CSV table of C-alpha atoms and ligand atoms in Angstrom, one decimal:
chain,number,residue,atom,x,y,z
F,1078,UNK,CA,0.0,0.0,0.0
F,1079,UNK,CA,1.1,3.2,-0.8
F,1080,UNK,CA,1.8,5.2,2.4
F,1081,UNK,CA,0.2,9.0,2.7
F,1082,UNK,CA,2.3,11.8,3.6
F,1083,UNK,CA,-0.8,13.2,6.1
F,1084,UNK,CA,-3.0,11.4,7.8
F,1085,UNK,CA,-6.9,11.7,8.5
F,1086,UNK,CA,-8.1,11.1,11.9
F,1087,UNK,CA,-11.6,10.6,12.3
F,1088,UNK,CA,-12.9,11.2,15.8
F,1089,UNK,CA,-17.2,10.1,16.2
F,1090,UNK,CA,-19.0,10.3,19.4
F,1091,UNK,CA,-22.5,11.1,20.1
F,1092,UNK,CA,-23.6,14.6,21.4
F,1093,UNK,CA,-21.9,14.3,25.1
F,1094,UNK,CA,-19.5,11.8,24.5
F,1095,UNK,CA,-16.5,14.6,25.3
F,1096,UNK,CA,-15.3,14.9,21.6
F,1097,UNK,CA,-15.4,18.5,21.2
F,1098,UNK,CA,-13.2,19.0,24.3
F,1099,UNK,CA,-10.9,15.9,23.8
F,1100,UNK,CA,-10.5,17.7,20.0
F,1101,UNK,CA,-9.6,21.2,21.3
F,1102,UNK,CA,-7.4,19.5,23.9
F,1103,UNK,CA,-5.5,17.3,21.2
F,1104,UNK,CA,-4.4,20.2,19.2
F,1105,UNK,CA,-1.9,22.2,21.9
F,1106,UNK,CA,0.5,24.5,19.8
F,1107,UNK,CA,3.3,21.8,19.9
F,1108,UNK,CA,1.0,19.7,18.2
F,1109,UNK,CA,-0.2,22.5,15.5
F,1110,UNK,CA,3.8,23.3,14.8
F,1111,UNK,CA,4.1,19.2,13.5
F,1112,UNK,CA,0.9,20.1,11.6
F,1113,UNK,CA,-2.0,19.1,13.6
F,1114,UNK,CA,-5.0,20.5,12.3
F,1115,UNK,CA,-8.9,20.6,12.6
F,1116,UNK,CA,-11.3,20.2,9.8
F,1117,UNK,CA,-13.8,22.9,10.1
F,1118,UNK,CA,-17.1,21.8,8.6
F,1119,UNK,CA,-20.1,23.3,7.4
F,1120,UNK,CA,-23.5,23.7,8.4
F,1121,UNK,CA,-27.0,25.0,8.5
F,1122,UNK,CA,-27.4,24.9,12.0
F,1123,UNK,CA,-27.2,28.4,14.2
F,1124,UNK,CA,-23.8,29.0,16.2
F,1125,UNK,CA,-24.5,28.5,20.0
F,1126,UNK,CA,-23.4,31.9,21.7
F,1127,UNK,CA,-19.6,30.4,22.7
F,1128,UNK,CA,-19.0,29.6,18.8
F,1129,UNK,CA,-17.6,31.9,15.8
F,1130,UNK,CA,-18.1,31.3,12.6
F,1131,UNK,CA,-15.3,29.7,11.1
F,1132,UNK,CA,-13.7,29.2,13.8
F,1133,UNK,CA,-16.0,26.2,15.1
F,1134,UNK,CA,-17.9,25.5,11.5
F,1135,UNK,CA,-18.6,27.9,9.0
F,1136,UNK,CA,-22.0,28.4,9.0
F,1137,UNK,CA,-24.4,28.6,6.0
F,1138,UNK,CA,-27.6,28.8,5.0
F,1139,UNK,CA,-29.2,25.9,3.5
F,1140,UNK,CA,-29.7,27.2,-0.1
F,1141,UNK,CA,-25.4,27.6,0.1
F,1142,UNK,CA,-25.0,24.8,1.4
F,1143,UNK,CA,-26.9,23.0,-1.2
F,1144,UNK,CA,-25.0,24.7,-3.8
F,1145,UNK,CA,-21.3,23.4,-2.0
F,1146,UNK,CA,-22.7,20.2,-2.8
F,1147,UNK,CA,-23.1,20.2,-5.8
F,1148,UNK,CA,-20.3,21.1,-7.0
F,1149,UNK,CA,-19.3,18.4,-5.1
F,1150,UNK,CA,-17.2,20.6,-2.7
F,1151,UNK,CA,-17.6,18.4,0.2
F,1152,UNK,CA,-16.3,15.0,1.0
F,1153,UNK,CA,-19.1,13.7,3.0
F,1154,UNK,CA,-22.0,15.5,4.0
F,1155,UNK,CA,-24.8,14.1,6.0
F,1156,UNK,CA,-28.3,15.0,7.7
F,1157,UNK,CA,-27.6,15.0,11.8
F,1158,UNK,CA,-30.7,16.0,13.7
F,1159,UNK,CA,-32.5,18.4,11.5
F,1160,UNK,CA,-29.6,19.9,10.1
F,1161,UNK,CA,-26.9,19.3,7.4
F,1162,UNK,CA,-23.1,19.1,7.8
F,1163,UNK,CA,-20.2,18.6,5.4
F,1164,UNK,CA,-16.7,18.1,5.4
F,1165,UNK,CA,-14.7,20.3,2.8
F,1166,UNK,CA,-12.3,17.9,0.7
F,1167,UNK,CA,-9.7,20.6,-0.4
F,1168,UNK,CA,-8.2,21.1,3.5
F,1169,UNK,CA,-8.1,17.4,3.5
F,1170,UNK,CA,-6.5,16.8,0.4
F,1171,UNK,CA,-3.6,19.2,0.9
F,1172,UNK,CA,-3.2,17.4,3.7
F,1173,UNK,CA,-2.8,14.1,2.6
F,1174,UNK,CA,-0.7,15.6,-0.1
F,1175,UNK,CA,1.7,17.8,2.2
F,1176,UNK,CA,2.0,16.2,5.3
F,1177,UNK,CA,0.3,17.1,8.8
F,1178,UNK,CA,-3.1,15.4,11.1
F,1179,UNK,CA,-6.6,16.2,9.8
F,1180,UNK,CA,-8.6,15.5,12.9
F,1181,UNK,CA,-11.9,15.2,11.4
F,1182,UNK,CA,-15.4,15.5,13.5
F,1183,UNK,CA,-18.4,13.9,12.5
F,1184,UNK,CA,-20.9,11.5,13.3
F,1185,UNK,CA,-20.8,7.6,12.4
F,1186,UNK,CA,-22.4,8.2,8.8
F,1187,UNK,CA,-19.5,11.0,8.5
F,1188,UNK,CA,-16.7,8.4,9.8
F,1189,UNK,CA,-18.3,5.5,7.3
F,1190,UNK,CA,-18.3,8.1,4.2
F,1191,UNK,CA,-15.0,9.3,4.7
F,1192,UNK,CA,-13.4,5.4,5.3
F,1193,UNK,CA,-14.9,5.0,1.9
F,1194,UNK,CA,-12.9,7.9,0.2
F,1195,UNK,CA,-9.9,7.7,2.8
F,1196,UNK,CA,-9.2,3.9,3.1
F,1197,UNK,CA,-5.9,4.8,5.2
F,1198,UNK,CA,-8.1,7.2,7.7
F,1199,UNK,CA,-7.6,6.3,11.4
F,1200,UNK,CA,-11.1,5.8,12.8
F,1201,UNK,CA,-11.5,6.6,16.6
F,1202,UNK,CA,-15.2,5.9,18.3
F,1203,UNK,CA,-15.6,8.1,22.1
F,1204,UNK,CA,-18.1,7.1,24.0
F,1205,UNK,CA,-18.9,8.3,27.5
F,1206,UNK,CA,-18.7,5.8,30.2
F,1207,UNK,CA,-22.5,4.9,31.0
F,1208,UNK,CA,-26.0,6.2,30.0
F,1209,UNK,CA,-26.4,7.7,32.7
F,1210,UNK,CA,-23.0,10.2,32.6
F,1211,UNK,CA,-24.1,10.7,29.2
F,1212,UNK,CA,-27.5,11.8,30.4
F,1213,UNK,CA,-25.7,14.1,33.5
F,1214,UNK,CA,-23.5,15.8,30.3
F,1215,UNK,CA,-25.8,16.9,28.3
F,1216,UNK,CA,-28.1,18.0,31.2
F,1217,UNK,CA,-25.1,20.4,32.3
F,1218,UNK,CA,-24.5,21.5,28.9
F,1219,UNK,CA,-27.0,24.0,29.4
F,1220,UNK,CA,-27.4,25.6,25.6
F,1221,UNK,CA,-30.3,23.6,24.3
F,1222,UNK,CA,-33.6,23.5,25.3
F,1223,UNK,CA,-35.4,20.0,27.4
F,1224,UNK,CA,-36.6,18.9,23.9
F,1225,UNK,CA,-33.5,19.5,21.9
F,1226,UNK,CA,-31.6,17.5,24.7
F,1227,UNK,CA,-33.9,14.6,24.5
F,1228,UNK,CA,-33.4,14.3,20.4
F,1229,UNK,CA,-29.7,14.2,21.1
F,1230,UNK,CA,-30.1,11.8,23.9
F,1231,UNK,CA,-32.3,9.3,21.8
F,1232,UNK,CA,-29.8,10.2,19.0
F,1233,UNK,CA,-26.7,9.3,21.2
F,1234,UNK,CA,-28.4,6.6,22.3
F,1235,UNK,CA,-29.1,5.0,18.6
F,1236,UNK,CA,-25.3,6.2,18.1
F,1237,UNK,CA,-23.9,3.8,20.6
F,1238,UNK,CA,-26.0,1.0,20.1
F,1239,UNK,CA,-24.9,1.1,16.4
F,1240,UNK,CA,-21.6,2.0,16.6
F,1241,UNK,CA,-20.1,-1.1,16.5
F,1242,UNK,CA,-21.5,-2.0,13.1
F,1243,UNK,CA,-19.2,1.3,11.5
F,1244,UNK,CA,-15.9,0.3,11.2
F,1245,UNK,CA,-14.1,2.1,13.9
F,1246,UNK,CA,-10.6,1.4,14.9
F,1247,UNK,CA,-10.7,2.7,18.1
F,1248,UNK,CA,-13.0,2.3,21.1
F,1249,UNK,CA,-11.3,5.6,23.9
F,1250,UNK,CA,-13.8,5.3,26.8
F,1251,UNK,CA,-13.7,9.5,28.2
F,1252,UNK,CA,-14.0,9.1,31.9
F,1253,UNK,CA,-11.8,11.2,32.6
F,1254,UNK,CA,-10.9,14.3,29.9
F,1255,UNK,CA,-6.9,13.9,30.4
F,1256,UNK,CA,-6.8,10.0,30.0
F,1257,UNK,CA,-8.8,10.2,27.1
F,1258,UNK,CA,-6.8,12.5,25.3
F,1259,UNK,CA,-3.2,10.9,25.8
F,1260,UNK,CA,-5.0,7.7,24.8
F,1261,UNK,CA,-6.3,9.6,21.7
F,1262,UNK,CA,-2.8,10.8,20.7
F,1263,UNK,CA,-1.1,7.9,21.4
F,1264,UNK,CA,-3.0,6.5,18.7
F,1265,UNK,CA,-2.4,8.9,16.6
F,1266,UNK,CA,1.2,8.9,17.5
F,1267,UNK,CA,2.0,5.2,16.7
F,1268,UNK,CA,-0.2,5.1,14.0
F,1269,UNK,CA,3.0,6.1,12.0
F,1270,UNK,CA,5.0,3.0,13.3
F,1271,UNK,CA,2.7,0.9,11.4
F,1272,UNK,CA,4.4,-1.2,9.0
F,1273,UNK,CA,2.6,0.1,5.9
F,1274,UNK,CA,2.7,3.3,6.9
F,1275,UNK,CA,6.4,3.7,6.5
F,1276,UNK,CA,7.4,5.3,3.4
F,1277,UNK,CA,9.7,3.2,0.6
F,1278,UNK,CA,12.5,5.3,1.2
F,1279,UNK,CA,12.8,5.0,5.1
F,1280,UNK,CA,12.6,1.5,4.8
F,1281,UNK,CA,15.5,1.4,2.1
F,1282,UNK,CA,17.2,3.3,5.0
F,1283,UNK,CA,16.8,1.1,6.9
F,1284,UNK,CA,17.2,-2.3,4.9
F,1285,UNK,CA,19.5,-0.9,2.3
Y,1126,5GP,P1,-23.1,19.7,16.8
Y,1126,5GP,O1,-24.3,20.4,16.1
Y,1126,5GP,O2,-23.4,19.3,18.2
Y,1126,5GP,O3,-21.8,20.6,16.7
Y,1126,5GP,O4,-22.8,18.4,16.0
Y,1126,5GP,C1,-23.8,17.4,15.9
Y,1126,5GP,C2,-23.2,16.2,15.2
Y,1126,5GP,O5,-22.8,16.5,13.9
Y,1126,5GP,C3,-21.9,15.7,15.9
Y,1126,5GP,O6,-22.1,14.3,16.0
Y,1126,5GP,C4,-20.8,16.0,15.0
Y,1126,5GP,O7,-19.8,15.0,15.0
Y,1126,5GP,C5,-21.5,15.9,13.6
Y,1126,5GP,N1,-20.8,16.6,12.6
Y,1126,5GP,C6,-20.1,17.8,12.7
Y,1126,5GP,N2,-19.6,18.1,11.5
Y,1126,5GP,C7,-19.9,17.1,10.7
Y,1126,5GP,C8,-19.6,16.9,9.3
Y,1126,5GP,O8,-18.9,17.7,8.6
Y,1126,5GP,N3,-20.1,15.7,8.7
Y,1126,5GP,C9,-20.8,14.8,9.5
Y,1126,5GP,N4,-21.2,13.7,8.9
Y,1126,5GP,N5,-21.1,15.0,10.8
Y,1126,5GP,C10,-20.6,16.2,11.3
C-alpha cells in the first residue's frame, strides 16, 4: 500500500461523549507546529453563543449549502438531527498531499463516508462511560432547550448501540478528559510506526 504523507483522523462520538473538548485539547500549539490541524465543517445549524463562525464551523444557509454540494465541494456530508453538515475535501486533500493530522469531526455516517474515500483514515469511536453520565453531560451543557436534549439523547443513544457496526478502529472510553486525550494521541502517535505506513524510502534506509 502506498503510504500517505498526512494522515486523516476521524474522531465520532455522540452529542456528550467529550469529543469537542478531547478535539480542542488534542491540538496544543506543539501539536499545531508538527501540523496538527482541525477540519472545520459546514452547516446550516445556528452558532451556539460560545462559537464563531469559522472558527468552530462555518455556518451557512441551506440554499449555500446545497449549492457546495453540488459542485461536489464536500467530501461527505450528511443529515444529523435536522440539520446538514459537510466536510470540505480541499483542506483534507492538501493534507494528505503535504503532510500534517486532519482531525476530522463527524458522526458515524460522517466516519463510514470518509473510510470509503480515505481507506488509510484512522477511525477513533468516544463514547462516555455509561447512559447515565451521558444523560448528566448533556443535562449540564445548558445551551439547548429539554426537547432538543432529549433528540440528542435518543440520537446518542441509537449512536452507541450502532456504533459497532461502522468500522471504527478505536474504542477511547472519556471518563476522565486527560486520560482520554493521551490515549487519543497515542494512537495517533504510533499510527505512523505501522508497518505500511512507513514510506519506501525510510525502509530502504533502513534495509538498504
Ligand atoms: P453539533 O451540532 O453538536 O456541533 O454536532 C452534531 C453532530 O454532527 C456531531 O455528532 C458531529 O460530530 C456531527 N458533525 C459535525 N460536522 C460534521 C460533518 O462535517 N459531517 C458529518 N457527517 N457530521 C458532522
Amino acid at each position: 500500500m502506498a503510504a500517505t504523507k498526512g494522515k486523516i483522523v476521524i474522531i465520532s462520538s455522540p452529542s456528550g461523549g467529550g469529543k469537542t473538548s478531547i478535539c480542542r485539547k488534542l491540538l496544543t500549539s506543539s501539536q499545531k507546529r508538527k501540523g496538527w490541524q482541525f477540519s472545520v465543517s459546514y452547516t446550516t445549524r445556528r452558532p451556539r453563543p460560545n462559537e464563531r463562525n469559522k472558527r468552530e464551523y462555518h455556518f451557512v444557509r441551506d440554499s449555500d449549502f446545497e449549492r457546495l454540494e453540488k459542485i461536489n465541494y464536500f467530501a461527505e456530508s450528511a443529515r444529523v438531527h435536522i440539520y446538514r453538515y459537510g466536510t470540505p475535501r480541499g483542506p483534507i486533500d492538501r493534507v494528505i498531499k503535504g503532510g500534517g493530522v486532519m482531525i476530522l469531526d463527524v458522526d458515524v455516517q460522517g466516519a463510514k463516508s470518509i473510510r470509503e474515500a480515505y481507506p488509510d483514515a484512522i477511525a477513533i469511536f468516544i463514547a462516555p462511560p455509561s447512559l447515565a453520565e451521558l444523560k448528566r453531560r448533556l443535562k449540564g451543557r445548558g445551551t439547548e432547550t429539554a426537547a432538543q436534549r432529549r433528540m440528542r439523547f435518543m440520537t446518542a443513544l441509537k449512536e452507541l448501540k450502532q456504533f459497532r457496526k461502522y468500522d471504527f478502529d478505536y474504542l477511547v472510553i472519556n471518563k476522565d478528559l486527560a486520560t482520554a486525550v493521551s490515549q487519543v494521541k497515542a494512537i495517533i502517535e504510533s499510527d505512523s510506526c505501522r508497518i505500511e505506513k512507513i514510506g519506501k524510502e525510510q525502509m530502504k534506509k533502513i534495509t538498504g
